């Protein structure tokens, strides 16, 4: 069973995630990627509310091959640090309907709700992501982690399973 992170894994969202900070006067070089939104906002001295007011729900697009992959999966899950309202809106815009989904509400995401909704254990899941948060989520439930290597920003950890193309998920699922 495949479960995916959203930003940086299914969608190329770096510029969409950076744009609100730029609109709020933050220098691009100060902006970090892969952190929780609340943590990044606090570090940069802006509120989450101000950030959200500048976030464009239409600015991110799927990575090449992702839509084809999702169209072939009968069941799949989504586990993201994205705010629930933004996540639901973006899923609707993209026409994606994961079997189970979980969005964080200011705390680090966890795979537990997705596993429960899918009726599977962590050992039955391939979790595809692009950050240390994603690695930790997989490790926490005993899921296999695969790095979304199609995201050029995703940094590999030695010995880690790295996918270069979304279609490789199908090979791993058998």
PDB file of C-alpha atoms in Angstrom:
ATOM      1  CA  UNK A   1       0.000   0.000   0.000  1.00  0.00           C
ATOM      2  CA  UNK A   2       1.409   3.391  -0.976  1.00  0.00           C
ATOM      3  CA  UNK A   3       1.062   6.453   1.213  1.00  0.00           C
ATOM      4  CA  UNK A   4       2.475   9.771   0.049  1.00  0.00           C
ATOM      5  CA  UNK A   5       3.572  13.064   1.477  1.00  0.00           C
ATOM      6  CA  UNK A   6       2.039  15.973  -0.460  1.00  0.00           C
ATOM      7  CA  UNK A   7       4.318  19.012  -0.882  1.00  0.00           C
ATOM      8  CA  UNK A   8       7.630  18.130  -2.487  1.00  0.00           C
ATOM      9  CA  UNK A   9       6.498  14.575  -3.192  1.00  0.00           C
ATOM     10  CA  UNK A  10       3.298  14.669  -5.238  1.00  0.00           C
ATOM     11  CA  UNK A  11       3.411  18.360  -6.122  1.00  0.00           C
ATOM     12  CA  UNK A  12       6.269  20.689  -6.972  1.00  0.00           C
ATOM     13  CA  UNK A  13       5.351  23.317  -4.429  1.00  0.00           C
ATOM     14  CA  UNK A  14       8.618  24.976  -3.420  1.00  0.00           C
ATOM     15  CA  UNK A  15       7.865  28.293  -5.122  1.00  0.00           C
ATOM     16  CA  UNK A  16       4.252  28.251  -3.910  1.00  0.00           C
ATOM     17  CA  UNK A  17       5.481  27.701  -0.351  1.00  0.00           C
ATOM     18  CA  UNK A  18       8.135  30.422  -0.600  1.00  0.00           C
ATOM     19  CA  UNK A  19       5.950  33.091  -2.261  1.00  0.00           C
ATOM     20  CA  UNK A  20       3.972  34.080   0.875  1.00  0.00           C
ATOM     21  CA  UNK A  21       7.195  34.706   2.793  1.00  0.00           C
ATOM     22  CA  UNK A  22       8.498  36.856  -0.060  1.00  0.00           C
ATOM     23  CA  UNK A  23       5.210  38.787  -0.106  1.00  0.00           C
ATOM     24  CA  UNK A  24       5.672  39.390   3.626  1.00  0.00           C
ATOM     25  CA  UNK A  25       9.112  40.912   3.015  1.00  0.00           C
ATOM     26  CA  UNK A  26      11.281  37.947   4.009  1.00  0.00           C
ATOM     27  CA  UNK A  27      14.527  37.575   2.081  1.00  0.00           C
ATOM     28  CA  UNK A  28      14.607  34.363   0.021  1.00  0.00           C
ATOM     29  CA  UNK A  29      17.953  33.347   1.529  1.00  0.00           C
ATOM     30  CA  UNK A  30      16.399  33.273   5.020  1.00  0.00           C
ATOM     31  CA  UNK A  31      13.614  30.849   4.075  1.00  0.00           C
ATOM     32  CA  UNK A  32      14.099  27.180   4.940  1.00  0.00           C
ATOM     33  CA  UNK A  33      12.336  24.242   3.366  1.00  0.00           C
ATOM     34  CA  UNK A  34      11.003  21.051   4.931  1.00  0.00           C
ATOM     35  CA  UNK A  35      10.143  22.551   8.323  1.00  0.00           C
ATOM     36  CA  UNK A  36       6.714  22.732   9.916  1.00  0.00           C
ATOM     37  CA  UNK A  37       4.897  25.874   8.801  1.00  0.00           C
ATOM     38  CA  UNK A  38       4.436  27.128  12.371  1.00  0.00           C
ATOM     39  CA  UNK A  39       8.150  26.644  13.081  1.00  0.00           C
ATOM     40  CA  UNK A  40       9.242  28.419   9.892  1.00  0.00           C
ATOM     41  CA  UNK A  41       6.835  31.303  10.490  1.00  0.00           C
ATOM     42  CA  UNK A  42       8.072  31.694  14.063  1.00  0.00           C
ATOM     43  CA  UNK A  43      11.704  31.618  12.933  1.00  0.00           C
ATOM     44  CA  UNK A  44      10.990  34.295  10.328  1.00  0.00           C
ATOM     45  CA  UNK A  45       8.873  36.491  12.609  1.00  0.00           C
ATOM     46  CA  UNK A  46       5.536  36.209  10.797  1.00  0.00           C
ATOM     47  CA  UNK A  47       2.242  34.660  11.818  1.00  0.00           C
ATOM     48  CA  UNK A  48       0.767  31.572  10.229  1.00  0.00           C
ATOM     49  CA  UNK A  49      -2.373  33.626   9.566  1.00  0.00           C
ATOM     50  CA  UNK A  50      -0.407  36.229   7.576  1.00  0.00           C
ATOM     51  CA  UNK A  51       1.360  33.460   5.671  1.00  0.00           C
ATOM     52  CA  UNK A  52      -1.922  31.726   4.812  1.00  0.00           C
ATOM     53  CA  UNK A  53      -3.425  35.023   3.632  1.00  0.00           C
ATOM     54  CA  UNK A  54      -0.693  35.175   0.954  1.00  0.00           C
ATOM     55  CA  UNK A  55      -0.675  31.480  -0.010  1.00  0.00           C
ATOM     56  CA  UNK A  56      -1.929  30.727  -3.544  1.00  0.00           C
ATOM     57  CA  UNK A  57      -3.826  27.413  -3.540  1.00  0.00           C
ATOM     58  CA  UNK A  58      -3.402  27.135  -7.329  1.00  0.00           C
ATOM     59  CA  UNK A  59       0.352  27.704  -7.590  1.00  0.00           C
ATOM     60  CA  UNK A  60       1.713  24.156  -7.208  1.00  0.00           C
ATOM     61  CA  UNK A  61       1.566  21.507  -9.915  1.00  0.00           C
ATOM     62  CA  UNK A  62       2.100  17.747  -9.887  1.00  0.00           C
ATOM     63  CA  UNK A  63       5.576  16.466 -10.604  1.00  0.00           C
ATOM     64  CA  UNK A  64       5.779  14.768 -14.024  1.00  0.00           C
ATOM     65  CA  UNK A  65       4.455  11.221 -13.816  1.00  0.00           C
ATOM     66  CA  UNK A  66       2.537  11.664 -10.552  1.00  0.00           C
ATOM     67  CA  UNK A  67      -0.911  11.953 -12.117  1.00  0.00           C
ATOM     68  CA  UNK A  68      -0.327   8.798 -14.174  1.00  0.00           C
ATOM     69  CA  UNK A  69       0.843   6.952 -11.058  1.00  0.00           C
ATOM     70  CA  UNK A  70      -2.148   7.983  -8.948  1.00  0.00           C
ATOM     71  CA  UNK A  71      -4.542   7.051 -11.747  1.00  0.00           C
ATOM     72  CA  UNK A  72      -3.258   3.450 -11.621  1.00  0.00           C
ATOM     73  CA  UNK A  73      -3.638   3.024  -7.857  1.00  0.00           C
ATOM     74  CA  UNK A  74      -6.945   1.630  -6.589  1.00  0.00           C
ATOM     75  CA  UNK A  75      -6.138   2.598  -2.992  1.00  0.00           C
ATOM     76  CA  UNK A  76      -3.593   5.053  -1.662  1.00  0.00           C
ATOM     77  CA  UNK A  77      -3.075   7.332   1.279  1.00  0.00           C
ATOM     78  CA  UNK A  78      -1.852  10.832   1.924  1.00  0.00           C
ATOM     79  CA  UNK A  79      -0.100  12.113   5.050  1.00  0.00           C
ATOM     80  CA  UNK A  80       1.009  15.745   5.014  1.00  0.00           C
ATOM     81  CA  UNK A  81       2.090  18.637   7.203  1.00  0.00           C
ATOM     82  CA  UNK A  82      -0.027  20.912   4.998  1.00  0.00           C
ATOM     83  CA  UNK A  83      -2.829  22.762   6.756  1.00  0.00           C
ATOM     84  CA  UNK A  84      -6.084  20.769   6.368  1.00  0.00           C
ATOM     85  CA  UNK A  85      -8.040  23.510   4.601  1.00  0.00           C
ATOM     86  CA  UNK A  86      -5.288  24.113   2.053  1.00  0.00           C
ATOM     87  CA  UNK A  87      -4.748  20.382   1.539  1.00  0.00           C
ATOM     88  CA  UNK A  88      -8.425  19.687   0.926  1.00  0.00           C
ATOM     89  CA  UNK A  89      -8.660  22.593  -1.517  1.00  0.00           C
ATOM     90  CA  UNK A  90      -5.602  21.473  -3.461  1.00  0.00           C
ATOM     91  CA  UNK A  91      -6.766  17.851  -3.615  1.00  0.00           C
ATOM     92  CA  UNK A  92     -10.111  19.050  -4.966  1.00  0.00           C
ATOM     93  CA  UNK A  93      -8.431  21.283  -7.565  1.00  0.00           C
ATOM     94  CA  UNK A  94      -6.239  18.401  -8.733  1.00  0.00           C
ATOM     95  CA  UNK A  95      -9.130  15.911  -8.737  1.00  0.00           C
ATOM     96  CA  UNK A  96      -7.261  13.512  -6.450  1.00  0.00           C
ATOM     97  CA  UNK A  97      -9.167  11.312  -4.031  1.00  0.00           C
ATOM     98  CA  UNK A  98      -6.909   9.379  -1.687  1.00  0.00           C
ATOM     99  CA  UNK A  99      -8.557   6.489   0.114  1.00  0.00           C
ATOM    100  CA  UNK A 100      -7.314   7.961   3.399  1.00  0.00           C
ATOM    101  CA  UNK A 101      -5.748  11.284   4.216  1.00  0.00           C
ATOM    102  CA  UNK A 102      -4.341  13.115   7.190  1.00  0.00           C
ATOM    103  CA  UNK A 103      -3.202  16.705   7.430  1.00  0.00           C
ATOM    104  CA  UNK A 104      -1.315  18.086  10.414  1.00  0.00           C
ATOM    105  CA  UNK A 105      -2.745  20.847  12.543  1.00  0.00           C
ATOM    106  CA  UNK A 106       0.400  22.599  13.710  1.00  0.00           C
ATOM    107  CA  UNK A 107       2.008  19.460  15.105  1.00  0.00           C
ATOM    108  CA  UNK A 108       4.225  17.037  13.213  1.00  0.00           C
ATOM    109  CA  UNK A 109       2.254  14.646  11.055  1.00  0.00           C
ATOM    110  CA  UNK A 110       1.866  11.002  11.909  1.00  0.00           C
ATOM    111  CA  UNK A 111       0.884   8.022   9.788  1.00  0.00           C
ATOM    112  CA  UNK A 112      -1.278   6.482  12.530  1.00  0.00           C
ATOM    113  CA  UNK A 113      -4.640   7.963  11.371  1.00  0.00           C
ATOM    114  CA  UNK A 114      -3.967   6.988   7.737  1.00  0.00           C
ATOM    115  CA  UNK A 115      -3.040   3.433   8.689  1.00  0.00           C
ATOM    116  CA  UNK A 116      -6.215   3.119  10.759  1.00  0.00           C
ATOM    117  CA  UNK A 117      -8.386   4.449   7.925  1.00  0.00           C
ATOM    118  CA  UNK A 118      -6.721   2.111   5.415  1.00  0.00           C
ATOM    119  CA  UNK A 119      -6.907  -0.863   7.779  1.00  0.00           C
ATOM    120  CA  UNK A 120      -3.218  -1.706   7.383  1.00  0.00           C
ATOM    121  CA  UNK A 121      -0.142  -1.863   9.581  1.00  0.00           C
ATOM    122  CA  UNK A 122       3.005   0.159   9.099  1.00  0.00           C
ATOM    123  CA  UNK A 123       4.793  -2.928   7.828  1.00  0.00           C
ATOM    124  CA  UNK A 124       2.360  -3.065   4.902  1.00  0.00           C
ATOM    125  CA  UNK A 125       3.055   0.523   3.816  1.00  0.00           C
ATOM    126  CA  UNK A 126       5.503   2.182   1.469  1.00  0.00           C
ATOM    127  CA  UNK A 127       5.677   5.835   2.527  1.00  0.00           C
ATOM    128  CA  UNK A 128       7.055   8.141  -0.156  1.00  0.00           C
ATOM    129  CA  UNK A 129       8.352  11.523   0.944  1.00  0.00           C
ATOM    130  CA  UNK A 130      11.074  14.124   0.627  1.00  0.00           C
ATOM    131  CA  UNK A 131      12.057  15.313   4.124  1.00  0.00           C
ATOM    132  CA  UNK A 132      13.375  14.189   7.487  1.00  0.00           C
ATOM    133  CA  UNK A 133       9.787  14.542   8.820  1.00  0.00           C
ATOM    134  CA  UNK A 134       8.733  11.913   6.292  1.00  0.00           C
ATOM    135  CA  UNK A 135      11.539   9.573   7.281  1.00  0.00           C
ATOM    136  CA  UNK A 136      10.519   9.920  10.927  1.00  0.00           C
ATOM    137  CA  UNK A 137       6.861   9.202  10.105  1.00  0.00           C
ATOM    138  CA  UNK A 138       7.783   5.981   8.335  1.00  0.00           C
ATOM    139  CA  UNK A 139      10.198   4.909  11.055  1.00  0.00           C
ATOM    140  CA  UNK A 140       7.609   5.617  13.774  1.00  0.00           C
ATOM    141  CA  UNK A 141       5.195   3.006  12.387  1.00  0.00           C
ATOM    142  CA  UNK A 142       7.652   0.551  10.829  1.00  0.00           C
ATOM    143  CA  UNK A 143       6.807   1.525   7.245  1.00  0.00           C
ATOM    144  CA  UNK A 144       9.266   1.310   4.388  1.00  0.00           C
ATOM    145  CA  UNK A 145      10.445   4.787   3.384  1.00  0.00           C
ATOM    146  CA  UNK A 146      11.293   5.782  -0.175  1.00  0.00           C
ATOM    147  CA  UNK A 147      12.700   9.179  -1.101  1.00  0.00           C
ATOM    148  CA  UNK A 148      10.898  11.076  -3.850  1.00  0.00           C
ATOM    149  CA  UNK A 149      14.099  11.546  -5.819  1.00  0.00           C
ATOM    150  CA  UNK A 150      12.198  13.216  -8.646  1.00  0.00           C
ATOM    151  CA  UNK A 151      12.232  16.300  -6.405  1.00  0.00           C
ATOM    152  CA  UNK A 152      15.673  17.829  -7.018  1.00  0.00           C
ATOM    153  CA  UNK A 153      15.668  19.331  -3.489  1.00  0.00           C
ATOM    154  CA  UNK A 154      15.192  15.952  -1.750  1.00  0.00           C
ATOM    155  CA  UNK A 155      18.422  14.968  -0.023  1.00  0.00           C
ATOM    156  CA  UNK A 156      19.309  11.295   0.197  1.00  0.00           C
ATOM    157  CA  UNK A 157      20.478   9.597   3.363  1.00  0.00           C
ATOM    158  CA  UNK A 158      23.064   6.839   2.909  1.00  0.00           C
ATOM    159  CA  UNK A 159      21.511   3.436   2.270  1.00  0.00           C
ATOM    160  CA  UNK A 160      18.065   4.874   1.629  1.00  0.00           C
ATOM    161  CA  UNK A 161      15.681   3.711  -1.074  1.00  0.00           C
ATOM    162  CA  UNK A 162      15.548   6.470  -3.708  1.00  0.00           C
ATOM    163  CA  UNK A 163      12.998   6.613  -6.505  1.00  0.00           C
ATOM    164  CA  UNK A 164      13.881   8.659  -9.575  1.00  0.00           C
ATOM    165  CA  UNK A 165      10.459   8.437 -11.231  1.00  0.00           C
ATOM    166  CA  UNK A 166       6.968   8.119  -9.750  1.00  0.00           C
ATOM    167  CA  UNK A 167       6.334   5.004 -11.875  1.00  0.00           C
ATOM    168  CA  UNK A 168       8.934   3.170  -9.758  1.00  0.00           C
ATOM    169  CA  UNK A 169       6.377   3.090  -6.931  1.00  0.00           C
ATOM    170  CA  UNK A 170       4.432   0.489  -8.942  1.00  0.00           C
ATOM    171  CA  UNK A 171       7.531  -1.737  -9.169  1.00  0.00           C
ATOM    172  CA  UNK A 172       7.868  -1.671  -5.377  1.00  0.00           C
ATOM    173  CA  UNK A 173       4.209  -2.440  -4.803  1.00  0.00           C
ATOM    174  CA  UNK A 174       4.439  -5.499  -7.042  1.00  0.00           C
TER     175      UNK A 174
END
